[in-house]
Tab-separated table of C-alpha atoms in Angstrom:
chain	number	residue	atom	x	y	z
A	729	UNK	CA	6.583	28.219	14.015
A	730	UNK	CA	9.422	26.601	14.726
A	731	UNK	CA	10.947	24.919	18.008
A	732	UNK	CA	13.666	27.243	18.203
A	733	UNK	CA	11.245	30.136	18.756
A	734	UNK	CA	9.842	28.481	21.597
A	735	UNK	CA	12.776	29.502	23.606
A	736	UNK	CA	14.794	26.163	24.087
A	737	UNK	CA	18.317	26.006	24.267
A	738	UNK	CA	20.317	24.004	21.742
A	739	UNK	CA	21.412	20.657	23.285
A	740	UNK	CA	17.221	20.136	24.164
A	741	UNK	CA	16.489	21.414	20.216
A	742	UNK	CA	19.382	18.553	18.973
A	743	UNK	CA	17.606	15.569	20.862
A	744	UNK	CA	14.125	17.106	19.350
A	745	UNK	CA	15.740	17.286	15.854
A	746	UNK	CA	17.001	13.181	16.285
A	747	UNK	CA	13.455	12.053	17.243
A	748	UNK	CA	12.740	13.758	13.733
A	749	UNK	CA	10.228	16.223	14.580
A	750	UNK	CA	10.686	20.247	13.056
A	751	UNK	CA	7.251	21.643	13.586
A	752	UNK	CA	5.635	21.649	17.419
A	753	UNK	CA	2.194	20.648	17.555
A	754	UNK	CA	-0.726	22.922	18.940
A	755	UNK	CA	-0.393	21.695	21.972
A	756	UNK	CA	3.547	22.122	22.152
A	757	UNK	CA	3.474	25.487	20.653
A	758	UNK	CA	0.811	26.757	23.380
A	759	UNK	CA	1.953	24.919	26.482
A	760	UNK	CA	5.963	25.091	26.133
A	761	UNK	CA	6.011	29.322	26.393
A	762	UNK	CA	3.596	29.047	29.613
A	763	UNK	CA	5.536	26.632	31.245
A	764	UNK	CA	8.810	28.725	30.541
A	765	UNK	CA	7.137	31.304	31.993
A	766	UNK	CA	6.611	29.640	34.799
A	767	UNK	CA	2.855	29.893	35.053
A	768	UNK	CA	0.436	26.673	36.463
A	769	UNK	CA	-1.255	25.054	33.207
A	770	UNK	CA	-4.395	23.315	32.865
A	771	UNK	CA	-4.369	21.565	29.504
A	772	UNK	CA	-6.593	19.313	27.282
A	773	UNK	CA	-5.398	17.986	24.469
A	774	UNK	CA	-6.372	14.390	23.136
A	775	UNK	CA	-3.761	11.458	23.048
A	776	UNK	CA	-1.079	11.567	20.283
A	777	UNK	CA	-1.229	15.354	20.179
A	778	UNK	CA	2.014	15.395	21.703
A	779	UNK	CA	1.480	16.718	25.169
A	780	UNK	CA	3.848	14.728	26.552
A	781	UNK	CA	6.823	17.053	24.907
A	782	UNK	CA	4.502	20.101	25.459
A	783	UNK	CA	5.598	19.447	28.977
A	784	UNK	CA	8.578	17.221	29.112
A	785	UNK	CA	10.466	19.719	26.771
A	786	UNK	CA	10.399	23.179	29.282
A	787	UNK	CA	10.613	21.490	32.361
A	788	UNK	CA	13.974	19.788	30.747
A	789	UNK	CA	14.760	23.728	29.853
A	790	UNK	CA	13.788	24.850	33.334
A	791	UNK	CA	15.936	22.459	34.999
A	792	UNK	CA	18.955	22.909	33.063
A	793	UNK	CA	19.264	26.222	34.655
A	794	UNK	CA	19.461	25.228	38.357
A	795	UNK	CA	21.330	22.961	40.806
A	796	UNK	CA	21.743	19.451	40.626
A	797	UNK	CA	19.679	17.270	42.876
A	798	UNK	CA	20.502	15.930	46.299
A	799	UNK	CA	20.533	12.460	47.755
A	800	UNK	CA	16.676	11.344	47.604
A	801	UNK	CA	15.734	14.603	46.106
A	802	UNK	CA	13.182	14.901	43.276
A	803	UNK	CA	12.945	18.559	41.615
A	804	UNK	CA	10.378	17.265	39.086
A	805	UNK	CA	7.631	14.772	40.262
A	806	UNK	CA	4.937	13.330	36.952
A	807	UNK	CA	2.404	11.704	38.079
A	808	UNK	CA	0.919	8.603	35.546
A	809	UNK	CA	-2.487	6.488	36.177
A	810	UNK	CA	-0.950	3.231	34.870
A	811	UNK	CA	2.963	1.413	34.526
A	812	UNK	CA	2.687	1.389	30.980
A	813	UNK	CA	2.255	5.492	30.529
A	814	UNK	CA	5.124	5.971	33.563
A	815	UNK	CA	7.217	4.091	31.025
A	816	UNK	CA	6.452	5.394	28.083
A	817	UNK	CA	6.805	9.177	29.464
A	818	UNK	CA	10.080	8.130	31.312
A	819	UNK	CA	11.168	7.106	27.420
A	820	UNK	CA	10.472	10.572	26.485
A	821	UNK	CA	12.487	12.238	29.454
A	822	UNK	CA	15.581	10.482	28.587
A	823	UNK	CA	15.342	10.900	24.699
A	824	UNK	CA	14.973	14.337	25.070
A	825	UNK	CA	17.418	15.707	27.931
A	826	UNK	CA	19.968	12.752	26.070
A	827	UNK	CA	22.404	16.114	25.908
A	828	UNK	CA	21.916	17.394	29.506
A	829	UNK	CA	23.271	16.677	32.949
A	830	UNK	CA	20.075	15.851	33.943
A	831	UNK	CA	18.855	12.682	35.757
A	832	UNK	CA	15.912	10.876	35.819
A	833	UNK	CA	13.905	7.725	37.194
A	834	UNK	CA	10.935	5.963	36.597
A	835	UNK	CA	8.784	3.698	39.408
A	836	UNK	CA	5.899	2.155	39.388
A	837	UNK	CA	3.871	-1.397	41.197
A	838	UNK	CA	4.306	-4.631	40.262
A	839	UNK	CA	7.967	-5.526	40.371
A	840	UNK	CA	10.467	-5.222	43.061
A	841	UNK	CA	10.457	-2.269	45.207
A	842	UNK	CA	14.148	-2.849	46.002
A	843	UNK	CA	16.092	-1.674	43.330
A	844	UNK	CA	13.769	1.325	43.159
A	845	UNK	CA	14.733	2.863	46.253
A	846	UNK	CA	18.426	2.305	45.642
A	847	UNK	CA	17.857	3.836	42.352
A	848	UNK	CA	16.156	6.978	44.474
A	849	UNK	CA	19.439	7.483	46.655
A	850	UNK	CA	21.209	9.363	44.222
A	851	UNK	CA	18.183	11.163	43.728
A	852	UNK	CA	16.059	12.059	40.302
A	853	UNK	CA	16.251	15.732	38.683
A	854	UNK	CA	12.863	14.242	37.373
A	855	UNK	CA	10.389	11.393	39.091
A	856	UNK	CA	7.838	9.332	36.982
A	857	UNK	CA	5.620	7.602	39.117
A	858	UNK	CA	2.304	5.699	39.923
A	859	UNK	CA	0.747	6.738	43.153
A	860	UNK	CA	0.821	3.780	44.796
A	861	UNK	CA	4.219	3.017	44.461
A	862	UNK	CA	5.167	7.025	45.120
A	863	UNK	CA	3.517	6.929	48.510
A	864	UNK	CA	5.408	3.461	49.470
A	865	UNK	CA	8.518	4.894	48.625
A	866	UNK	CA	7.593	8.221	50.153
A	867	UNK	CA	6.785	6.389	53.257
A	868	UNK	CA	9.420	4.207	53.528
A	869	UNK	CA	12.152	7.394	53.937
A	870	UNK	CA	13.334	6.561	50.195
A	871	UNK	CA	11.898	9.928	48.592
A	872	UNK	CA	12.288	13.811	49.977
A	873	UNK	CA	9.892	16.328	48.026
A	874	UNK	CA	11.501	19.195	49.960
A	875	UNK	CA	13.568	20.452	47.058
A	876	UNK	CA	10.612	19.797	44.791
A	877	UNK	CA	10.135	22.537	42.063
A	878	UNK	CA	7.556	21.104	39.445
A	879	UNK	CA	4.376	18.772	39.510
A	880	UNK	CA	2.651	16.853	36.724
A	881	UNK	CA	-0.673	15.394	36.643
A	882	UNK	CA	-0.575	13.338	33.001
A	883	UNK	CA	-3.918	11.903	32.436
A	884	UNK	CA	-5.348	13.549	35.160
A	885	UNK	CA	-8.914	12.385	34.001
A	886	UNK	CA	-7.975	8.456	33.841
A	887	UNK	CA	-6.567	9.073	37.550
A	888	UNK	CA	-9.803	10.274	38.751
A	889	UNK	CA	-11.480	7.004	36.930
A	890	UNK	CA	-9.469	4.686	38.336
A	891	UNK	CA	-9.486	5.834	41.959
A	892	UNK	CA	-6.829	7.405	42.926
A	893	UNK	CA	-8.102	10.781	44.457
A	894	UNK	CA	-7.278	9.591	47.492
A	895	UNK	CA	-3.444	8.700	46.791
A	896	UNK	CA	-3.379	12.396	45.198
A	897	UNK	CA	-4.958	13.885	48.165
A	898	UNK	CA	-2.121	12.301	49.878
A	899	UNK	CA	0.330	13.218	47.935
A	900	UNK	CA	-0.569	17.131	47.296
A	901	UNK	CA	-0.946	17.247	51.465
A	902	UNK	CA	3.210	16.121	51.896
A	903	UNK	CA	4.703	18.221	48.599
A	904	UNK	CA	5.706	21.859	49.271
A	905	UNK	CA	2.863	24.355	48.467
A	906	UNK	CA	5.565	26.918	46.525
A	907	UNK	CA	5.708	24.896	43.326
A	908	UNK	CA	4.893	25.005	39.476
A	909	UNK	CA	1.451	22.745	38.351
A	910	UNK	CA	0.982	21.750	35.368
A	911	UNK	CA	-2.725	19.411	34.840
A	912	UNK	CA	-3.006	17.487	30.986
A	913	UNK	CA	-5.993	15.786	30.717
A	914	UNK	CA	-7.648	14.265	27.305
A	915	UNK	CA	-10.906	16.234	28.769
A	916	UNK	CA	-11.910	18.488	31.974
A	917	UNK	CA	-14.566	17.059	33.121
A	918	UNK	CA	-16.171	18.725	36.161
A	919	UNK	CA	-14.812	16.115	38.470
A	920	UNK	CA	-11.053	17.750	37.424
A	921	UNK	CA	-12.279	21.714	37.941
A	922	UNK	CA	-12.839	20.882	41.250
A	923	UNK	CA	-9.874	19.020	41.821
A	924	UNK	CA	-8.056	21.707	40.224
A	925	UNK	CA	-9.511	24.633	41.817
A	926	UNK	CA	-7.227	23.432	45.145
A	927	UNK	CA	-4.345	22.435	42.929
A	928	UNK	CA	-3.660	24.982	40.726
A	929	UNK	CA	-2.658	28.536	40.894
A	930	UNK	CA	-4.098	30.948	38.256
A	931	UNK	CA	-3.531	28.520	35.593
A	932	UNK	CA	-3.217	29.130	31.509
A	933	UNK	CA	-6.272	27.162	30.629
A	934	UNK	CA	-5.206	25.511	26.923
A	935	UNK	CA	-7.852	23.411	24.627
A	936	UNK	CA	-6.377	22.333	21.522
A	937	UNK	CA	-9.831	20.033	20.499
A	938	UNK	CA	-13.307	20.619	20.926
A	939	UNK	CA	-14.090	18.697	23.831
A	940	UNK	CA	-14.735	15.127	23.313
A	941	UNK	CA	-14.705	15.348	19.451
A	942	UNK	CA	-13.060	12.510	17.356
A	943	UNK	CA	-10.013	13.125	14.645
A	944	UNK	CA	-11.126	13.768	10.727
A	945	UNK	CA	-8.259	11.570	10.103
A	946	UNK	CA	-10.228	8.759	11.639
A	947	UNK	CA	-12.540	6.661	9.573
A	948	UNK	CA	-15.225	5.409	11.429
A	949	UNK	CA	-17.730	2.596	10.727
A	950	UNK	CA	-19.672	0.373	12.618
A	951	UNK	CA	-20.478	-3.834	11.792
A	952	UNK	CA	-24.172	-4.924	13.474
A	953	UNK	CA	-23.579	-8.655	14.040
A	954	UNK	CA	-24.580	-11.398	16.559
A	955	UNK	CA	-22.689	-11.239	19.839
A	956	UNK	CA	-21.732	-14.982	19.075
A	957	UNK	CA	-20.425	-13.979	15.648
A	958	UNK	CA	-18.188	-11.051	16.655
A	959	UNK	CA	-15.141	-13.277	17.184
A	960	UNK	CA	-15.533	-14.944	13.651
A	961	UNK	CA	-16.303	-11.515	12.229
A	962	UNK	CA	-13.314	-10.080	13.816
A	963	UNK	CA	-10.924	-12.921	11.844
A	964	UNK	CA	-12.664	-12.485	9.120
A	965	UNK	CA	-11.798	-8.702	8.756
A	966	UNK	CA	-8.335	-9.043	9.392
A	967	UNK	CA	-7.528	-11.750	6.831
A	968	UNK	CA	-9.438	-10.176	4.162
A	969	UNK	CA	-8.430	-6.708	4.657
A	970	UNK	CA	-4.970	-7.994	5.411
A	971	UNK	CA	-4.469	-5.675	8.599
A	972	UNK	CA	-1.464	-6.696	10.251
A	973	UNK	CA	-1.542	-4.048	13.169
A	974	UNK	CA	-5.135	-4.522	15.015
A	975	UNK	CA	-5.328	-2.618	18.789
A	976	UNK	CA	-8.657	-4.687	19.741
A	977	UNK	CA	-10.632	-2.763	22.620
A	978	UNK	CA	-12.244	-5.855	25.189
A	979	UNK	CA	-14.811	-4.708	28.013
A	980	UNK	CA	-13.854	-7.074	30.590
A	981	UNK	CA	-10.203	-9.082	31.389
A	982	UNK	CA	-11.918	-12.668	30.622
A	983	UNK	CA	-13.069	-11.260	27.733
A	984	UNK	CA	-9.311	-10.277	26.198
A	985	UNK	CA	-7.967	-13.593	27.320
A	986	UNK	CA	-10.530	-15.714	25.327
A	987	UNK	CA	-10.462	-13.550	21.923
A	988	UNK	CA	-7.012	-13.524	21.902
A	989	UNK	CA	-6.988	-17.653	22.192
A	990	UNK	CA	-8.939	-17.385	19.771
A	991	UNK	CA	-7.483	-15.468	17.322
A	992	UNK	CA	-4.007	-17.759	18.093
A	993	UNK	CA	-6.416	-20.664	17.373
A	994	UNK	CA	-7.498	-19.240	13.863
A	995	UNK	CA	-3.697	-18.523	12.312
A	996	UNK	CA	-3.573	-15.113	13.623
A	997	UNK	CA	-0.949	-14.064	16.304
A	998	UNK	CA	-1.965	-12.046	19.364
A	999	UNK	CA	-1.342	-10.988	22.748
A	1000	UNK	CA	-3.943	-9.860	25.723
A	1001	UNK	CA	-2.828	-6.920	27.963
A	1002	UNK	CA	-4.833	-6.177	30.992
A	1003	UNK	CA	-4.738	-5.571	34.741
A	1004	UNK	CA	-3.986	-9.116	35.692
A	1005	UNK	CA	-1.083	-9.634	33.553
A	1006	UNK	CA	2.197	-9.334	35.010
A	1007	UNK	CA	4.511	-5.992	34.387
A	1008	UNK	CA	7.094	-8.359	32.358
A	1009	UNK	CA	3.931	-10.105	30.246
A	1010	UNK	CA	2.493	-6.345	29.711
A	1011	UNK	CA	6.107	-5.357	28.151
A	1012	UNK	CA	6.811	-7.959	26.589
A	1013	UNK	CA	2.961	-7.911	24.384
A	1014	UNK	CA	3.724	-4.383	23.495
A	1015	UNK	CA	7.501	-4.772	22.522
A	1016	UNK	CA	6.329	-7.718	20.196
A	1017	UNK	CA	3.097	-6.140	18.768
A	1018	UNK	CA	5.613	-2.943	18.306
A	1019	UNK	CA	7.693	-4.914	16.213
A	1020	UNK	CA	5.187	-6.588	14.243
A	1021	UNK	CA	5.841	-10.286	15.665
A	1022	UNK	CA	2.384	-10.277	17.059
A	1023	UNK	CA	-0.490	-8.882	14.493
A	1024	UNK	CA	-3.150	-8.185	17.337
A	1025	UNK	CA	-3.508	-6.580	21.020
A	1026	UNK	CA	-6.139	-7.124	22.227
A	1027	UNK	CA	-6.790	-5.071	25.685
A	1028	UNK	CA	-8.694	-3.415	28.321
A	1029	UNK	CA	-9.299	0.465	28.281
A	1030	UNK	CA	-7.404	0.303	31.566
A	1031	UNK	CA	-4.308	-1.384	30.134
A	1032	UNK	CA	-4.489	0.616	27.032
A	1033	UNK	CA	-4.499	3.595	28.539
A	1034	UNK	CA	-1.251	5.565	27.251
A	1035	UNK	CA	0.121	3.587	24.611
A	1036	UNK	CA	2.216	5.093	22.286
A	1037	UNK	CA	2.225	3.304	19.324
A	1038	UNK	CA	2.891	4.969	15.940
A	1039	UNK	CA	1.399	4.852	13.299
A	1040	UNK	CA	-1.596	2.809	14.137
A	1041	UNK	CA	-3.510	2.043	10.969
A	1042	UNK	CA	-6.633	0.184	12.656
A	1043	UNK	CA	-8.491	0.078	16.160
A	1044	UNK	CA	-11.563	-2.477	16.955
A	1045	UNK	CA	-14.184	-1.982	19.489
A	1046	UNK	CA	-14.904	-5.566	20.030
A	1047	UNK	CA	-17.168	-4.422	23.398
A	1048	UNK	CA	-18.419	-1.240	23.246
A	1049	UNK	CA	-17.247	1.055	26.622
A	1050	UNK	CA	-20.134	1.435	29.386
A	1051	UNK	CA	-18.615	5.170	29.167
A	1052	UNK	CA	-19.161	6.967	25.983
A	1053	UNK	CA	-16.028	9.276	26.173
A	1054	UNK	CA	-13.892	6.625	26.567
A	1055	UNK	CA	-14.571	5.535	22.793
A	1056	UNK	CA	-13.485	9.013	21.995
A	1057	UNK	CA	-10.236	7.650	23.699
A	1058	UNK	CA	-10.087	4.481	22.230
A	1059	UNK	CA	-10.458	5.155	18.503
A	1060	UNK	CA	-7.444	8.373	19.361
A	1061	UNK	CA	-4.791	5.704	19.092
A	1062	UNK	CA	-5.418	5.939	15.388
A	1063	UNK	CA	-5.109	8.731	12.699
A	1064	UNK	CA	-2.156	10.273	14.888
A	1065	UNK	CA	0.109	13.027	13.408
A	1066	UNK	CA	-1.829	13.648	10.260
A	1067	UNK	CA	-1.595	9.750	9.607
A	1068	UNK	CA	-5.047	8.406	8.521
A	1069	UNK	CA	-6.843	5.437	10.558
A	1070	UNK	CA	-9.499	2.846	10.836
A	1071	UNK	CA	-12.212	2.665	14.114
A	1072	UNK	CA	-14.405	-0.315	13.357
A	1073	UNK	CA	-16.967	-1.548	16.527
A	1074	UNK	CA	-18.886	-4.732	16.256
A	1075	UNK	CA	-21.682	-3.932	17.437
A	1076	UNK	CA	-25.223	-6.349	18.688
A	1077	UNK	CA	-28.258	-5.239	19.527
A	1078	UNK	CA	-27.763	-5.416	23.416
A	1079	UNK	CA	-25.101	-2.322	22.535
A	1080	UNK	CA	-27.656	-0.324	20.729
A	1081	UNK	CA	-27.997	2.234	23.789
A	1082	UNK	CA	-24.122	2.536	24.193
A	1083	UNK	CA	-24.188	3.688	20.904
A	1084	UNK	CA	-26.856	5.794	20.967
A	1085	UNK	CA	-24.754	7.301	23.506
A	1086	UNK	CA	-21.598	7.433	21.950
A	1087	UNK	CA	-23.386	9.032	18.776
A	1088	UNK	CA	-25.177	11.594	20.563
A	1089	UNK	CA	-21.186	12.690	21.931
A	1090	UNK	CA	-19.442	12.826	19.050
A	1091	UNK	CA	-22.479	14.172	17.192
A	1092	UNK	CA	-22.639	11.824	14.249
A	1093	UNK	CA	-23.943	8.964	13.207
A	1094	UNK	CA	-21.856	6.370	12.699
A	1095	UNK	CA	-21.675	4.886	9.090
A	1096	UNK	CA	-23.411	1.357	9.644
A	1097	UNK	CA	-21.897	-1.657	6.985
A	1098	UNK	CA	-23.304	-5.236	7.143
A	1099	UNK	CA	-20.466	-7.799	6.230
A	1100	UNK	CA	-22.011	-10.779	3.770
A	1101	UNK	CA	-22.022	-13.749	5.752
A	1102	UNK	CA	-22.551	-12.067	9.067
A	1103	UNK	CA	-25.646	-10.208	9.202
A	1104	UNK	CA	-27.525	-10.648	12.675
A	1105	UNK	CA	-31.010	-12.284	13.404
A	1106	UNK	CA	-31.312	-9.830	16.047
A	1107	UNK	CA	-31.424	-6.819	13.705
A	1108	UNK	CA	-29.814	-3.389	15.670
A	1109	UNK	CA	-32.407	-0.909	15.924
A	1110	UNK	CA	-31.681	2.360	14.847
A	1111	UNK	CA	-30.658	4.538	17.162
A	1112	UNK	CA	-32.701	7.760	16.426
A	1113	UNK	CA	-29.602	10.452	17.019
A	1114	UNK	CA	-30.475	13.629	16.910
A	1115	UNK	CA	-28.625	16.559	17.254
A	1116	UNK	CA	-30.590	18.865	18.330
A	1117	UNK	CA	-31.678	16.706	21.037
A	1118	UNK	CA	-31.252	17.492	24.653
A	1119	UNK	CA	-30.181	15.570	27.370
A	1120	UNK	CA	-33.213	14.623	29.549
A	1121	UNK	CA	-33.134	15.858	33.074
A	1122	UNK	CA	-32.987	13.316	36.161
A	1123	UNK	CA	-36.062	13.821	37.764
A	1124	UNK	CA	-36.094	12.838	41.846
A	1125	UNK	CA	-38.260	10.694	42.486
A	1126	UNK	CA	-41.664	11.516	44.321
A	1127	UNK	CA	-42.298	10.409	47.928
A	1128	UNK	CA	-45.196	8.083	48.331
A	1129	UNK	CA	-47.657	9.339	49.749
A	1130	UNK	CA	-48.029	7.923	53.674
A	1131	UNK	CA	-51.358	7.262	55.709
A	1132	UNK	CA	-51.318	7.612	59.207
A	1133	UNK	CA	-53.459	5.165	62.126
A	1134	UNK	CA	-52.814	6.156	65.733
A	1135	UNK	CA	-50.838	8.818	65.289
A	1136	UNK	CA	-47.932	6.386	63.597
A	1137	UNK	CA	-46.997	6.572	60.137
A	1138	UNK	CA	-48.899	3.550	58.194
A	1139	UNK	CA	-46.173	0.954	57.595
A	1140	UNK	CA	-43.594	2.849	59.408
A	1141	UNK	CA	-40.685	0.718	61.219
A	1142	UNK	CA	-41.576	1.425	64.993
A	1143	UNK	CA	-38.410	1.531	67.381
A	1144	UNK	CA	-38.527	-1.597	69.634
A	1145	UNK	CA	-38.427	-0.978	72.933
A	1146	UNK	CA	-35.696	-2.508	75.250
A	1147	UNK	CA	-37.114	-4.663	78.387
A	1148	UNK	CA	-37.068	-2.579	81.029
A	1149	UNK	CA	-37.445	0.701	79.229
A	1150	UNK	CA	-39.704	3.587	79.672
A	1151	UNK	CA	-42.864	3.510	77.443
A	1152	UNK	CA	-44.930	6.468	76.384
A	1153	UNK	CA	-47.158	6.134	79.174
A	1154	UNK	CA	-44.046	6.582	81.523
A	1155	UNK	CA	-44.917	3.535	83.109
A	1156	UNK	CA	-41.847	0.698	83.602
A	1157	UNK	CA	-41.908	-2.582	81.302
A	1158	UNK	CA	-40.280	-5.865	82.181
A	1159	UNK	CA	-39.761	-9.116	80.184
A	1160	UNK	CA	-42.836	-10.986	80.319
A	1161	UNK	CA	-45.041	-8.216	81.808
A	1162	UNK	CA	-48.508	-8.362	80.246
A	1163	UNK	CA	-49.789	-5.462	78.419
A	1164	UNK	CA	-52.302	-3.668	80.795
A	1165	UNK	CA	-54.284	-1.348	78.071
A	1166	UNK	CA	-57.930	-1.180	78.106
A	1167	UNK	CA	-57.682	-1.111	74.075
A	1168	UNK	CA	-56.764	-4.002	72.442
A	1169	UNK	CA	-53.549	-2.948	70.641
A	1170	UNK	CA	-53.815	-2.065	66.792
A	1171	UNK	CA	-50.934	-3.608	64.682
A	1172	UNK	CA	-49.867	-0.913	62.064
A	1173	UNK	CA	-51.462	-0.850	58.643
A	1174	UNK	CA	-49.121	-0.976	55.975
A	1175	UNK	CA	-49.136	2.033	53.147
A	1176	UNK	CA	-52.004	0.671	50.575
A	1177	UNK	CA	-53.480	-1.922	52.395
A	1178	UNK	CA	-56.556	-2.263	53.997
């Protein structure tokens, strides 16, 4: 199969021919012909599969074929989790529509909202956009969604992560219900079904992986060693296996700041890229660990989340994720395109259940290797994968048993009454008042006590 037999018209197959691609991907070859045909798509496809041209390419085609867009008018809205993806996807849209009369725009938090809305008065044939930054531009008169035509969730399970149902409830509630949907997602969890069930219309559902399964041109191994020892490990890898493009994988922001001082501190260049970093920092890391003048990233899944870097030769879990699936995620940023790659995670024995969970996901074990000078006192226990295991069912929890005195439940929480109110007796009670019972009062007896 070829891209011309996908049904795209020649100035869209000469921009695809200059990025140096002949033969669409799966994912290209299944989505591009539903989207032409104007059907809603629900797609899963793992990162560097190339779902970002199995969209971008026949909503460029679909386009072409209509009117130009109006002051403030968007025709094409794609909505990205994080700056870095909006970026990298509004890359793609110009590359590939380089030969068309077609317009596009990029926004996103973190810089100036400014020059963004005068960019949005002559109006975008397509829109990439954050949420955040969508809805202040939205509400601030600077966007119209009446003409809008297509809409594009990318990463439509990271968005759920990171919070944003919210900003897409708002958003779905002010675009016009007549329009084309199109949902890519690196899995469908059940979380996105039921988003999607409101969202899209009879969609082409389209799985180009087993769900959350790894690449077999991935080579994966995992390093037990001492928590202290992972940073000195770490060096130690990269100068003797001479990798000079590391994408290090950091659990917390702190955490990616101090490694990568580190590193700097040992002879090896790096750069951090998280959350806190400013949109200018963030660009500038990539740019230079794109171009080879810094030899490690070191980042946060969050941060991480869309880069499109090719050719990756090596990834390092120096944290393993809380989340299992997102080291199916992680170690997908190697092994791209056929390429072969290199997943390594330092692991210590604190991790031994994350991996245990990880392993039971991917169904394998990973290949354990102990690195001379580095093997850890605290020896990582094996973590018993099995796969024909189950997982165990979350039992609720019983309700202790209660004992009663008085008619009141034993260690109950009695509702105090308020001075002048009406006790059971019906009889008025005042500040102060003594208690006029014949019975001494019982206190309650708390549950197991006597």
């Amino acid at each position: 199969m070829t891209f011309s037999s996908l049904g795209l018209s020649a100035p869209i197959l000469k921009a695809v021919a200059e990025e140096g691609y002949e033969t669409p991907s799966p994912i290209q070859s299944k989505a591009i012909p539903a989207v032409l045909e104007g059907r809603d798509v629900m797609a899963a496809a793992q990162t560097g599969t190339g779902k970002t041209a199995g969209f971008t390419l026949p909503i460029l085609e679909l386009l072409s074929r209509g009117t130009r867009v109006g002051a403030n008018e968007v025709r094409t809205l794609i909505l990205t989790p994080t700056r870095e993806l909006a970026a990298q996807v509004g890359d793609n849209v110009l590359s590939y529509s380089r030969h068309l009369p077609l317009s596009s725009a990029v926004v996103y938090g973190g810089v100036k909202v400014n020059p963004q809305m005068m960019r949005m008065r002559r109006g975008a044939d397509i829109l990439v956009a954050t949420p955040g930054r969508l809805l202040d531009l939205y509400n601030q008169h600077a966007i119209r969604f009446n003409k809008l035509e297509i809409l594009v969730l990318d990463e439509a399970d990271r968005m759920l992560d990171m919070g944003f149902i919210h900003d897409i409830k708002r958003i779905l509630a002010i675009l016009p219900k007549q329009r084309q949907t199109l949902m890519f997602s690196a899995t469908f969890s059940d979380q996105i079904r039921t988003l999607a069930k409101g969202l899209v219309n009879d969609p082409v559902e389209i799985s180009v992986s087993p769900r959350n399964t790894t690449a077999q041109t991935v080579t994966q191994w995992i390093s037990p060693v001492d928590k202290k020892q992972k940073p000195a490990l770490l060096a130690h890898l990269i100068k003797h296996h001479q990798w000079e493009q590391v994408l290090v994988f950091s659990r917390t922001k702190h955490g990616a700041n101090k490694l990568s001082r580190y590193l700097d501190d040992k002879g090896i260049t790096s750069a951090a890229i998280h959350g806190n970093k400013s949109q200018g920092a963030r660009t500038k890391a990539l740019a230079d660990f794109k171009s080879g003048d810094v030899r490690v990233l070191v980042a946060t899944d969050i941060a991480a989340r869309g880069l499109d870097i090719d050719q990756l030769p090596q990834v390092v879990n120096f944290d393993l994720p809380n989340v299992a699936e997102d080291y199916v995620h992680r170690i997908g940023r190697t092994g791209r395109a056929g390429a072969t790659g290199q997943a390594v995670s330092l692991i210590c024995a604190d991790e031994v259940e994350l991996l245990s969970a990880i392993e039971q996901l991917i169904k394998q074990t990973l290949e354990r290797k102990e690195v001379h000078g580095f093997t850890p006192v605290n020896e990582l226990p094996e973590t018993g994968y099995d796969p024909n295991r189950r997982p165990k069912k979350i039992k609720k929890p019983k309700q202790p048993k209660t004992e009663y005195q008085g008619g009141h439940r034993a260690g109950g929480n009695k509702p105090h009454k308020k001075p002048g109110s009406t006790g059971s007796s019906g009889r008025q009670t005042s500040p102060g008042a003594k208690q006029r019972s014949r019975k001494p009062r019982v206190s309650p007896v708390k549950a197991g006590t006597r």
